[in-house]
Tab-separated table of N, CA and C in Angstrom:
chain	number	residue	atom	x	y	z
A	1465	MET	N	8.319	-60.505	-10.163
A	1465	MET	CA	7.028	-59.915	-10.490
A	1465	MET	C	7.067	-59.863	-12.072
A	1466	ILE	N	8.066	-59.324	-12.706
A	1466	ILE	CA	8.137	-59.063	-14.111
A	1466	ILE	C	7.941	-60.500	-14.819
A	1467	TRP	N	8.610	-61.473	-14.183
A	1467	TRP	CA	8.539	-62.767	-14.674
A	1467	TRP	C	7.107	-63.261	-14.865
A	1468	TYR	N	6.081	-63.050	-13.970
A	1468	TYR	CA	4.901	-63.556	-14.067
A	1468	TYR	C	4.028	-62.757	-15.168
A	1469	PHE	N	4.432	-61.491	-15.285
A	1469	PHE	CA	3.790	-60.558	-16.267
A	1469	PHE	C	4.325	-61.125	-17.767
A	1470	SER	N	5.505	-61.328	-17.796
A	1470	SER	CA	5.967	-61.760	-19.158
A	1470	SER	C	5.634	-63.146	-19.599
A	1471	LEU	N	5.235	-64.037	-18.749
A	1471	LEU	CA	4.942	-65.268	-19.018
A	1471	LEU	C	3.792	-65.506	-20.012
A	1472	PRO	N	2.759	-64.678	-20.044
A	1472	PRO	CA	1.758	-64.826	-21.125
A	1472	PRO	C	2.245	-64.427	-22.628
A	1473	ILE	N	3.001	-63.382	-22.480
A	1473	ILE	CA	3.783	-63.056	-23.760
A	1473	ILE	C	4.623	-64.122	-24.272
A	1474	ILE	N	5.446	-64.801	-23.459
A	1474	ILE	CA	6.326	-65.787	-23.844
A	1474	ILE	C	5.504	-67.065	-24.375
A	1475	PHE	N	4.405	-67.322	-23.625
A	1475	PHE	CA	3.519	-68.425	-23.978
A	1475	PHE	C	2.937	-68.102	-25.423
A	1476	LEU	N	2.605	-66.961	-25.680
A	1476	LEU	CA	2.011	-66.667	-27.211
A	1476	LEU	C	3.069	-66.893	-28.139
A	1477	ILE	N	4.299	-66.495	-27.843
A	1477	ILE	CA	5.534	-66.580	-28.825
A	1477	ILE	C	5.735	-68.012	-29.025
A	1478	VAL	N	5.840	-68.789	-27.855
A	1478	VAL	CA	6.096	-70.372	-28.052
A	1478	VAL	C	4.947	-71.106	-28.786
A	1479	ILE	N	3.673	-70.573	-28.617
A	1479	ILE	CA	2.632	-71.264	-29.421
A	1479	ILE	C	2.830	-70.996	-30.892
A	1480	VAL	N	3.023	-69.593	-31.226
A	1480	VAL	CA	3.186	-69.317	-32.715
A	1480	VAL	C	4.323	-70.039	-33.164
A	1481	HIS	N	5.458	-70.054	-32.560
A	1481	HIS	CA	6.717	-70.640	-33.007
A	1481	HIS	C	6.481	-72.209	-33.263
A	1482	PHE	N	5.850	-72.669	-32.236
A	1482	PHE	CA	5.498	-74.265	-32.405
A	1482	PHE	C	4.644	-74.518	-33.546
A	1483	LEU	N	3.648	-73.774	-33.864
A	1483	LEU	CA	2.858	-73.914	-35.051
A	1483	LEU	C	3.551	-73.737	-36.262
A	1484	LYS	N	4.616	-72.641	-36.223
A	1484	LYS	CA	5.359	-72.499	-37.458
A	1484	LYS	C	6.305	-73.578	-37.740
A	1485	ASP	N	6.917	-74.216	-36.530
A	1485	ASP	CA	7.680	-75.334	-36.760
A	1485	ASP	C	6.951	-76.579	-37.242
A	1486	ILE	N	5.809	-76.860	-36.806
A	1486	ILE	CA	5.048	-77.979	-37.268
A	1486	ILE	C	4.512	-77.699	-38.762
A	1487	THR	N	4.082	-76.597	-39.183
A	1487	THR	CA	3.600	-76.527	-40.523
A	1487	THR	C	4.801	-76.329	-41.443
A	1488	GLN	N	5.940	-75.568	-41.112
A	1488	GLN	CA	6.965	-75.222	-42.009
A	1488	GLN	C	7.904	-76.272	-42.240
A	1489	ASP	N	8.398	-76.942	-41.072
A	1489	ASP	CA	9.452	-77.746	-41.028
A	1489	ASP	C	9.155	-79.203	-41.146
A	1490	ILE	N	7.996	-79.565	-40.540
A	1490	ILE	CA	7.542	-80.950	-40.496
A	1490	ILE	C	6.535	-81.340	-41.631
A	1491	LEU	N	5.435	-80.494	-41.759
A	1491	LEU	CA	4.501	-80.784	-42.736
A	1491	LEU	C	4.705	-80.160	-44.069
A	1492	LYS	N	5.796	-79.193	-44.083
A	1492	LYS	CA	6.055	-78.596	-45.457
A	1492	LYS	C	4.787	-77.851	-45.960
A	1493	ILE	N	3.998	-77.408	-45.218
A	1493	ILE	CA	2.793	-76.553	-45.697
A	1493	ILE	C	3.126	-75.139	-45.627
A	1494	HIS	N	2.734	-74.360	-46.696
A	1494	HIS	CA	2.786	-72.994	-46.649
A	1494	HIS	C	1.550	-72.357	-45.903
A	1495	THR	N	1.775	-71.525	-44.919
A	1495	THR	CA	0.825	-70.899	-44.208
A	1495	THR	C	1.107	-69.265	-44.067
A	1496	PHE	N	0.209	-68.589	-43.380
A	1496	PHE	CA	0.571	-67.097	-43.210
A	1496	PHE	C	1.789	-67.029	-42.218
A	1497	LEU	N	2.009	-68.108	-41.460
A	1497	LEU	CA	3.107	-68.046	-40.505
A	1497	LEU	C	4.497	-67.979	-41.325
A	1498	ASP	N	4.498	-68.365	-42.525
A	1498	ASP	CA	5.785	-68.063	-43.410
A	1498	ASP	C	6.212	-66.733	-43.388
A	1499	LEU	N	5.287	-65.810	-43.202
A	1499	LEU	CA	5.572	-64.432	-43.175
A	1499	LEU	C	6.641	-64.042	-42.116
A	1500	LEU	N	6.592	-64.782	-41.125
A	1500	LEU	CA	7.497	-64.490	-39.847
A	1500	LEU	C	8.941	-64.895	-40.249
A	1501	GLY	N	9.165	-65.612	-41.365
A	1501	GLY	CA	10.366	-65.926	-41.710
A	1501	GLY	C	10.866	-67.179	-41.461
A	1502	ASN	N	11.944	-67.658	-42.169
A	1502	ASN	CA	12.463	-68.970	-41.899
A	1502	ASN	C	14.085	-68.849	-41.911
A	1503	VAL	N	14.607	-69.499	-40.913
A	1503	VAL	CA	16.151	-69.464	-40.794
A	1503	VAL	C	16.497	-70.754	-41.619
A	1504	ASN	N	17.488	-70.534	-42.569
A	1504	ASN	CA	17.997	-71.624	-43.283
A	1504	ASN	C	19.400	-71.805	-43.070
A	1505	GLU	N	19.693	-72.435	-41.902
A	1505	GLU	CA	21.176	-72.535	-41.532
A	1505	GLU	C	21.908	-73.269	-42.449
A	1506	ASP	N	23.286	-72.963	-42.679
A	1506	ASP	CA	24.146	-73.656	-43.551
A	1506	ASP	C	24.934	-74.641	-42.786
A	1507	LEU	N	24.609	-75.920	-42.841
A	1507	LEU	CA	25.296	-76.869	-42.030
A	1507	LEU	C	26.420	-77.519	-42.917
A	1508	SER	N	26.606	-77.166	-44.056
A	1508	SER	CA	27.538	-77.854	-44.780
A	1508	SER	C	29.122	-77.666	-44.415
A	1509	VAL	N	29.217	-76.517	-43.583
A	1509	VAL	CA	30.586	-76.339	-43.047
A	1509	VAL	C	31.035	-77.210	-41.885
A	1510	PHE	N	29.973	-78.092	-41.383
A	1510	PHE	CA	30.257	-78.775	-40.297
A	1510	PHE	C	30.597	-80.304	-40.667
A	1511	PRO	N	31.226	-81.218	-39.857
A	1511	PRO	CA	31.295	-82.553	-40.140
A	1511	PRO	C	29.932	-83.239	-39.980
A	1512	PRO	N	29.700	-84.456	-40.654
A	1512	PRO	CA	28.376	-85.067	-40.522
A	1512	PRO	C	27.810	-85.210	-39.074
A	1513	PHE	N	28.844	-85.661	-38.260
A	1513	PHE	CA	28.274	-85.955	-36.740
A	1513	PHE	C	27.704	-84.642	-36.202
A	1514	ILE	N	28.351	-83.538	-36.457
A	1514	ILE	CA	27.860	-82.216	-35.892
A	1514	ILE	C	26.525	-81.909	-36.460
A	1515	ARG	N	26.416	-82.067	-37.779
A	1515	ARG	CA	25.177	-81.859	-38.516
A	1515	ARG	C	23.953	-82.501	-37.901
A	1516	GLN	N	24.289	-83.817	-37.582
A	1516	GLN	CA	23.339	-84.760	-37.036
A	1516	GLN	C	22.907	-84.205	-35.560
A	1517	ILE	N	23.860	-83.808	-34.834
A	1517	ILE	CA	23.539	-83.282	-33.421
A	1517	ILE	C	22.644	-81.991	-33.631
A	1518	ILE	N	22.933	-80.989	-34.575
A	1518	ILE	CA	22.188	-79.903	-34.779
A	1518	ILE	C	20.851	-80.170	-35.195
A	1519	VAL	N	20.539	-81.155	-36.151
A	1519	VAL	CA	19.245	-81.545	-36.500
A	1519	VAL	C	18.470	-82.105	-35.275
A	1520	ALA	N	19.116	-83.073	-34.515
A	1520	ALA	CA	18.556	-83.558	-33.313
A	1520	ALA	C	18.116	-82.619	-32.389
A	1521	LEU	N	18.938	-81.484	-32.142
A	1521	LEU	CA	18.644	-80.401	-31.221
A	1521	LEU	C	17.310	-79.657	-31.771
A	1522	GLY	N	17.139	-79.745	-33.128
A	1522	GLY	CA	15.932	-78.984	-33.595
A	1522	GLY	C	14.678	-79.893	-33.297
A	1523	PHE	N	14.775	-80.980	-33.317
A	1523	PHE	CA	13.686	-81.912	-32.867
A	1523	PHE	C	13.459	-81.755	-31.384
A	1524	ILE	N	14.481	-81.640	-30.748
A	1524	ILE	CA	14.323	-81.502	-29.272
A	1524	ILE	C	13.746	-80.323	-28.801
A	1525	SER	N	14.064	-79.218	-29.727
A	1525	SER	CA	13.382	-77.861	-29.382
A	1525	SER	C	11.829	-77.880	-29.697
A	1526	ILE	N	11.306	-78.604	-30.531
A	1526	ILE	CA	10.032	-78.871	-30.876
A	1526	ILE	C	9.479	-79.462	-29.686
A	1527	GLY	N	10.067	-80.461	-28.939
A	1527	GLY	CA	9.487	-81.218	-27.910
A	1527	GLY	C	9.497	-80.196	-26.736
A	1528	ILE	N	10.523	-79.407	-26.575
A	1528	ILE	CA	10.549	-78.333	-25.483
A	1528	ILE	C	9.324	-77.392	-25.615
A	1529	GLU	N	9.147	-76.971	-26.838
A	1529	GLU	CA	8.111	-76.018	-27.124
A	1529	GLU	C	6.752	-76.578	-26.729
A	1530	ALA	N	6.502	-77.832	-26.905
A	1530	ALA	CA	5.287	-78.489	-26.631
A	1530	ALA	C	5.239	-78.577	-24.935
A	1531	PHE	N	6.382	-78.818	-24.474
A	1531	PHE	CA	6.418	-78.959	-22.848
A	1531	PHE	C	6.100	-77.583	-22.404
A	1532	LEU	N	6.478	-76.466	-22.862
A	1532	LEU	CA	6.347	-75.124	-22.504
A	1532	LEU	C	4.858	-74.771	-22.625
A	1533	ILE	N	4.218	-75.229	-23.747
A	1533	ILE	CA	2.795	-74.933	-23.917
A	1533	ILE	C	1.881	-75.558	-22.977
A	1534	ALA	N	2.312	-76.620	-22.393
A	1534	ALA	CA	1.564	-77.348	-21.311
A	1534	ALA	C	2.013	-76.688	-19.940
A	1535	ALA	N	3.306	-76.384	-19.781
A	1535	ALA	CA	3.832	-75.930	-18.385
A	1535	ALA	C	3.579	-74.494	-18.084
A	1536	ILE	N	3.746	-73.532	-18.888
A	1536	ILE	CA	3.730	-71.998	-18.790
A	1536	ILE	C	2.295	-71.812	-17.947
A	1537	PRO	N	1.091	-72.245	-18.541
A	1537	PRO	CA	-0.159	-71.973	-17.835
A	1537	PRO	C	-0.301	-72.485	-16.391
A	1538	LYS	N	0.367	-73.619	-16.164
A	1538	LYS	CA	0.404	-74.236	-14.681
A	1538	LYS	C	1.160	-73.340	-13.896
A	1539	VAL	N	2.341	-72.678	-14.517
A	1539	VAL	CA	3.233	-71.717	-13.649
A	1539	VAL	C	2.425	-70.485	-13.421
A	1540	ILE	N	1.756	-70.002	-14.334
A	1540	ILE	CA	1.021	-68.772	-14.221
A	1540	ILE	C	-0.037	-68.951	-13.232
A	1541	LYS	N	-0.759	-70.073	-13.291
A	1541	LYS	CA	-1.884	-70.282	-12.181
A	1541	LYS	C	-1.255	-70.635	-10.815
A	1542	ASN	N	-0.169	-71.005	-10.649
A	1542	ASN	CA	0.532	-71.428	-9.447
A	1542	ASN	C	0.998	-70.188	-8.725
A	1543	LYS	N	1.501	-69.188	-9.267
A	1543	LYS	CA	1.956	-68.014	-8.753
A	1543	LYS	C	3.010	-68.126	-7.532
A	1544	GLU	N	3.637	-69.266	-7.452
A	1544	GLU	CA	4.629	-69.370	-6.521
A	1544	GLU	C	5.881	-70.348	-7.014
A	1545	SER	N	6.922	-69.927	-6.594
A	1545	SER	CA	8.245	-70.814	-7.201
A	1545	SER	C	8.002	-72.357	-7.049
A	1546	SER	N	8.307	-73.005	-7.962
A	1546	SER	CA	8.298	-74.478	-7.956
A	1546	SER	C	9.323	-75.049	-8.798
A	1547	LYS	N	9.437	-76.581	-8.807
A	1547	LYS	CA	10.331	-77.138	-9.618
A	1547	LYS	C	9.994	-76.943	-11.035
A	1548	LEU	N	8.689	-76.932	-11.430
A	1548	LEU	CA	8.221	-76.694	-12.788
A	1548	LEU	C	8.687	-75.437	-13.248
A	1549	GLU	N	8.655	-74.365	-12.439
A	1549	GLU	CA	9.004	-73.000	-12.857
A	1549	GLU	C	10.573	-73.106	-13.303
A	1550	LYS	N	11.345	-73.904	-12.542
A	1550	LYS	CA	12.704	-73.907	-12.786
A	1550	LYS	C	12.980	-74.711	-14.128
A	1551	TYR	N	12.101	-75.652	-14.396
A	1551	TYR	CA	12.213	-76.473	-15.618
A	1551	TYR	C	11.795	-75.510	-16.826
A	1552	VAL	N	10.756	-74.534	-16.599
A	1552	VAL	CA	10.436	-73.692	-17.536
A	1552	VAL	C	11.555	-72.651	-17.944
A	1553	ILE	N	12.215	-72.272	-16.944
A	1553	ILE	CA	13.230	-71.316	-17.112
A	1553	ILE	C	14.290	-71.928	-17.858
A	1554	ALA	N	14.779	-73.117	-17.468
A	1554	ALA	CA	15.900	-73.956	-18.140
A	1554	ALA	C	15.373	-74.118	-19.719
A	1555	SER	N	14.200	-74.527	-19.863
A	1555	SER	CA	13.684	-74.763	-21.155
A	1555	SER	C	13.836	-73.508	-22.138
A	1556	LEU	N	13.395	-72.442	-21.438
A	1556	LEU	CA	13.485	-71.062	-22.343
A	1556	LEU	C	14.913	-70.716	-22.547
A	1557	LEU	N	16.014	-71.005	-21.621
A	1557	LEU	CA	17.374	-70.723	-21.865
A	1557	LEU	C	17.789	-71.594	-23.027
A	1558	PHE	N	17.451	-72.899	-22.864
A	1558	PHE	CA	17.827	-73.678	-24.130
A	1558	PHE	C	17.345	-73.234	-25.440
A	1559	LEU	N	16.004	-72.855	-25.575
A	1559	LEU	CA	15.457	-72.393	-26.687
A	1559	LEU	C	16.182	-71.182	-27.211
A	1560	VAL	N	16.416	-70.107	-26.232
A	1560	VAL	CA	17.142	-68.933	-26.584
A	1560	VAL	C	18.632	-69.137	-27.159
A	1561	ILE	N	19.317	-70.035	-26.598
A	1561	ILE	CA	20.526	-70.414	-26.896
A	1561	ILE	C	20.560	-71.130	-28.176
A	1562	TYR	N	19.711	-72.001	-28.367
A	1562	TYR	CA	19.624	-72.931	-29.557
A	1562	TYR	C	19.024	-71.904	-30.801
A	1563	PHE	N	18.125	-71.089	-30.637
A	1563	PHE	CA	17.756	-70.132	-31.673
A	1563	PHE	C	18.751	-69.202	-32.114
A	1564	LEU	N	19.506	-68.649	-31.230
A	1564	LEU	CA	20.521	-67.714	-31.485
A	1564	LEU	C	21.634	-68.365	-32.275
A	1565	SER	N	22.024	-69.580	-31.830
A	1565	SER	CA	22.982	-70.326	-32.644
A	1565	SER	C	22.580	-70.628	-34.049
A	1566	VAL	N	21.472	-71.197	-34.145
A	1566	VAL	CA	20.826	-71.501	-35.548
A	1566	VAL	C	20.873	-70.081	-36.434
A	1567	ILE	N	20.413	-69.220	-35.781
A	1567	ILE	CA	20.263	-67.870	-36.643
A	1567	ILE	C	21.688	-67.531	-37.247
A	1568	LEU	N	22.627	-67.703	-36.263
A	1568	LEU	CA	24.039	-67.226	-36.653
A	1568	LEU	C	24.612	-68.179	-37.573
A	1569	MET	N	23.951	-69.456	-37.790
A	1569	MET	CA	24.497	-70.336	-38.977
A	1569	MET	C	23.814	-69.834	-40.293
A	1570	ASP	N	22.779	-68.965	-40.346
A	1570	ASP	CA	22.260	-68.637	-41.624
A	1570	ASP	C	23.079	-67.623	-42.209
A	1571	PRO	N	23.445	-67.801	-43.356
A	1571	PRO	CA	24.360	-67.131	-44.141
A	1571	PRO	C	23.856	-65.506	-44.221
A	1572	ARG	N	22.643	-65.476	-44.279
A	1572	ARG	CA	22.192	-64.034	-44.302
A	1572	ARG	C	22.342	-63.295	-42.972
A	1573	TYR	N	22.685	-63.842	-41.958
A	1573	TYR	CA	22.812	-63.241	-40.727
A	1573	TYR	C	24.010	-63.295	-40.079
A	1574	ARG	N	25.071	-63.804	-40.879
A	1574	ARG	CA	26.482	-63.860	-40.301
A	1574	ARG	C	27.062	-62.434	-40.060
A	1575	LEU	N	27.742	-62.370	-38.919
A	1575	LEU	CA	28.344	-61.227	-38.435
A	1575	LEU	C	29.719	-60.725	-39.225
């Protein structure tokens, strides 16, 4: 039950982050979304192959956010467990793990 109540909030967070990714990382446009911050991960400590993987995962995360923007309203409307709901959960887990790992690569947030 909590899952269905949290989905609209998750949906709004995903939309805002998706717009922030598009404007900040792809278009390099300064908007009010810049006030939410920007993680500047330090990839210089990794070998080139690992850097490429991390950058690729960043692009994959944008695709996953686009998927979630389309899928979450369908899951909310359906109100019953489905394969799509499992994909949404898996996508959210990927994003949480990816975002936490990238945040930890930012020198400002190192433990």
